[in-house]
Short mmCIF file of C-alpha atoms in Angstrom, two decimals:
data_model
loop_
_atom_site.label_atom_id
_atom_site.label_comp_id
_atom_site.label_asym_id
_atom_site.label_seq_id
_atom_site.Cartn_x
_atom_site.Cartn_y
_atom_site.Cartn_z
CA MET G 176 111.46 111.30 78.72
CA GLN G 177 110.76 112.59 82.35
CA VAL G 178 107.89 114.83 82.77
CA THR G 179 106.67 116.43 86.71
CA ILE G 180 102.66 115.88 87.11
CA ASN G 181 101.35 117.36 90.05
CA ASN G 182 105.51 118.10 91.99
CA GLN G 183 105.79 113.73 90.78
CA THR G 184 108.00 112.56 88.40
CA PHE G 185 107.68 110.30 85.22
CA THR G 186 109.05 108.32 83.12
CA LEU G 187 107.83 108.73 79.73
CA HIS G 188 109.79 104.80 78.33
CA PHE G 189 109.83 103.57 74.55
CA THR G 190 108.08 100.37 75.54
CA GLY G 191 104.97 102.31 76.22
CA ALA G 192 105.49 101.93 80.24
CA VAL G 193 105.35 104.59 83.13
CA PHE G 194 107.01 104.92 85.41
CA TRP G 195 106.42 106.83 88.57
CA HIS G 196 109.33 107.09 90.75
CA GLU G 197 107.90 108.61 94.26
CA GLN G 198 105.80 105.31 94.20
CA ASN G 199 108.81 102.52 92.24
CA VAL G 200 106.10 101.61 90.47
CA LEU G 201 105.63 100.55 86.55
CA LEU G 202 102.37 101.62 84.75
CA ILE G 203 102.06 99.60 81.65
CA SER G 204 97.99 99.66 79.20
CA ASP G 205 96.69 97.11 77.10
CA LEU G 206 99.22 94.55 76.42
CA HIS G 207 96.45 92.38 75.24
CA LEU G 208 98.05 88.73 75.87
CA GLY G 209 96.36 86.05 74.35
CA LYS G 210 95.44 88.21 71.24
CA VAL G 211 98.01 86.67 68.63
CA SER G 212 97.17 83.07 69.80
CA HIS G 213 93.27 83.90 69.55
CA PHE G 214 94.06 85.37 65.74
CA ARG G 215 96.16 82.78 64.58
CA LYS G 216 94.00 80.31 66.55
CA HIS G 217 91.16 81.40 62.98
CA GLY G 218 93.21 81.61 61.05
CA VAL G 219 95.17 84.96 60.74
CA ALA G 220 98.58 84.93 59.54
CA ILE G 221 100.42 86.91 62.41
CA PRO G 222 103.74 85.56 62.69
CA LYS G 223 104.30 83.25 66.58
CA ASN G 224 106.89 85.32 67.32
CA ALA G 225 104.70 87.88 68.18
CA VAL G 226 103.87 86.32 71.19
CA THR G 227 107.56 86.16 73.01
CA LYS G 228 107.64 89.79 72.10
CA ASN G 229 105.28 90.69 74.04
CA PHE G 230 106.80 89.09 76.96
CA SER G 231 109.83 89.86 76.31
CA GLN G 232 109.16 93.65 76.17
CA LEU G 233 107.48 92.83 79.72
CA ASP G 234 110.57 92.00 80.97
CA PHE G 235 113.02 94.17 79.55
CA ALA G 236 110.55 97.31 81.18
CA VAL G 237 110.42 95.06 84.10
CA ALA G 238 114.65 94.89 84.43
CA PHE G 239 115.28 98.59 83.32
CA PHE G 240 113.70 100.35 86.40
CA ASN G 241 113.32 97.69 88.63
CA PRO G 242 110.10 98.39 90.14
CA GLY G 243 108.36 97.26 93.41
CA LYS G 244 104.79 96.85 91.57
CA VAL G 245 103.30 96.85 88.23
CA ILE G 246 99.83 98.26 87.80
CA PHE G 247 97.87 96.94 84.12
CA LEU G 248 95.78 99.49 83.29
CA GLY G 249 93.46 97.25 81.06
CA ASP G 250 92.79 94.93 78.78
CA LEU G 251 96.00 92.29 80.24
CA PHE G 252 94.07 89.72 78.66
CA HIS G 253 92.83 89.82 75.23
CA SER G 254 89.76 87.34 75.46
CA ALA G 255 89.09 84.28 77.03
CA ILE G 256 91.81 82.30 78.09
CA ASN G 257 94.44 79.96 75.32
CA SER G 258 97.80 78.95 75.69
CA GLU G 259 99.14 82.20 76.27
CA TRP G 260 97.74 82.42 79.45
CA GLU G 261 100.58 79.57 80.94
CA LEU G 262 103.21 81.77 79.54
CA PHE G 263 101.23 84.42 82.18
CA GLN G 264 101.34 82.46 84.38
CA GLY G 265 104.72 80.79 84.23
CA TRP G 266 105.89 84.62 83.95
CA MET G 267 104.40 84.92 87.22
CA LEU G 268 105.96 82.14 89.08
CA SER G 269 109.35 83.75 87.90
CA THR G 270 108.65 87.20 89.18
CA SER G 271 108.52 88.50 92.79
CA ILE G 272 106.88 91.91 91.80
CA GLU G 273 103.42 93.16 93.62
CA ILE G 274 101.42 92.80 89.92
CA THR G 275 97.91 94.84 89.90
CA LEU G 276 94.82 94.70 86.87
CA ILE G 277 92.77 97.66 86.42
CA ALA G 278 90.12 95.38 84.87
CA GLY G 279 89.35 96.65 80.99
CA ASN G 280 87.05 95.81 78.46
CA HIS G 281 88.64 92.87 76.90
CA ASP G 282 89.50 91.32 80.90
CA ILE G 283 86.93 88.98 80.55
CA ILE G 284 88.86 86.23 82.78
CA SER G 285 87.11 85.46 85.94
CA GLN G 286 88.67 87.43 88.73
CA ASN G 287 89.45 84.56 90.46
CA PHE G 288 92.30 82.94 88.04
CA TYR G 289 93.72 86.23 88.03
CA THR G 290 94.06 86.27 92.07
CA ASP G 291 94.74 82.15 92.01
CA ILE G 292 98.20 83.58 90.72
CA GLY G 293 98.97 86.52 92.59
CA VAL G 294 97.30 89.31 90.80
CA GLN G 295 95.19 91.61 92.33
CA VAL G 296 91.96 93.03 90.64
CA PHE G 297 90.73 96.66 90.63
CA ASN G 298 88.42 98.65 88.69
CA GLU G 299 89.86 102.05 89.60
CA ILE G 300 92.94 102.83 91.86
CA VAL G 301 93.28 106.43 93.60
CA ALA G 302 96.83 107.58 94.97
CA GLU G 303 98.56 110.87 95.85
CA GLY G 304 96.17 112.28 94.15
CA PHE G 305 96.23 110.62 90.32
CA LEU G 306 93.09 108.27 89.17
CA LEU G 307 94.46 104.67 87.68
CA THR G 308 91.51 103.93 85.23
CA HIS G 309 91.13 101.99 81.89
CA TYR G 310 89.24 104.57 80.25
CA PRO G 311 89.95 107.94 79.60
CA GLU G 312 87.76 109.10 82.73
CA VAL G 313 87.73 112.92 84.07
CA ARG G 314 87.59 113.74 87.65
CA GLU G 315 87.48 116.80 89.53
CA GLY G 316 90.83 117.45 91.61
CA PHE G 317 92.60 113.71 90.45
CA PHE G 318 94.71 113.04 87.55
CA ASN G 319 94.17 110.09 85.09
CA PHE G 320 96.62 107.94 83.92
CA CYS G 321 94.83 105.66 81.66
CA GLY G 322 94.68 103.27 78.41
CA HIS G 323 92.26 102.24 75.95
CA ILE G 324 92.48 104.43 72.87
CA HIS G 325 95.82 103.19 71.60
CA PRO G 326 96.93 106.34 71.23
CA ALA G 327 98.76 107.36 67.43
CA VAL G 328 99.81 110.34 65.59
CA ASN G 329 100.41 110.86 61.29
CA ILE G 330 103.67 112.80 61.11
CA TYR G 331 103.81 114.33 57.60
CA GLY G 332 107.54 115.10 56.41
CA LYS G 333 107.77 117.17 52.74
CA GLY G 334 105.19 116.35 50.10
CA ARG G 335 103.17 113.22 50.98
CA GLN G 336 105.37 111.85 53.16
CA SER G 337 103.89 110.35 56.83
CA ILE G 338 104.31 108.13 58.67
CA LYS G 339 102.40 107.21 62.06
CA LEU G 340 103.84 106.48 65.55
CA PRO G 341 102.12 105.41 68.91
CA CYS G 342 102.52 108.00 71.43
CA PHE G 343 102.44 109.03 74.86
CA PHE G 344 99.07 111.36 75.22
CA GLN G 345 99.01 113.75 77.55
CA LYS G 346 95.85 116.53 77.96
CA GLU G 347 95.18 118.99 81.08
CA HIS G 348 94.15 116.19 83.73
CA GLN G 349 95.20 113.71 82.09
CA MET G 350 97.35 111.21 80.11
CA ILE G 351 96.70 107.74 77.97
CA LEU G 352 99.52 105.22 77.18
CA PRO G 353 99.99 103.80 74.16
CA ALA G 354 99.57 100.05 74.10
CA PHE G 355 101.93 98.28 74.85
CA GLY G 356 101.41 95.30 73.60
CA GLU G 357 102.54 93.67 69.94
CA PHE G 358 100.22 92.87 68.07
CA THR G 359 97.54 95.96 68.52
CA GLY G 360 96.36 98.19 66.21
CA THR G 361 95.98 102.73 67.06
CA PHE G 362 93.91 104.96 67.13
CA VAL G 363 95.36 108.26 65.35
CA ILE G 364 93.87 111.04 67.81
CA ASN G 365 93.34 114.81 67.29
CA PRO G 366 94.69 117.39 69.92
CA SER G 367 94.09 120.76 70.87
CA GLU G 368 96.71 123.08 70.46
CA ASN G 369 97.49 122.65 74.45
CA ASP G 370 98.20 118.55 74.68
CA ASN G 371 100.93 116.93 74.61
CA ILE G 372 102.57 114.60 72.78
CA TYR G 373 104.67 112.31 72.97
CA VAL G 374 105.57 110.08 70.64
CA ILE G 375 107.32 106.67 70.68
CA ALA G 376 110.25 106.01 67.70
CA LYS G 377 112.46 103.84 67.99
CA LYS G 378 114.05 103.72 71.07
CA GLU G 379 113.49 107.29 71.72
CA VAL G 380 110.53 109.20 73.30
CA MET G 381 109.90 113.08 71.83
CA LEU G 382 107.24 115.46 72.82
CA ILE G 383 106.13 117.01 69.56
CA SER G 384 105.09 120.83 68.91
CA LYS G 385 102.87 119.86 66.06
CA VAL G 386 101.69 117.03 63.77
#
């Protein structure tokens, strides 16, 4: 699904990523690496292959768009360093793409660990009239791309049938990306009449008129 915002072109991808064509930049939010291992360590029954799915999804999106830069809009790593950090280190060694992290509330690992493996870390990025943050933020004169919320909507069918789908949540001056990670959870939003909701249904992104 391709959208135009402030004369710039963006592709909303079913992985949850956004590709900014003019800047050759891939935006990804809330990957939450390490979360699966963290919960498994504490006895929560989560399939171990959820770890590899995160990296497979990341590899797929990067290969599909071939960006010059990937910007993670926060919550790249879920908690303290665990076994998945080594996997991320290996992934960094395998890529020549510039990697940037906008720190989120779960990014508690020391910035030195990121810079040592080639990841640039910022609190926000401003470029071409766009404000890139982790938390949703409204700032006059800018369009905000962000994450944190893990937006989703309930789609209702006939009778009492319903399904919850992750979505890109676009307001007048803001777009909140869905969580990219495999095991992250979602938050059901309550959109207003003028908001745009782009749901992810299997391998397709669709604009819906109402929920």
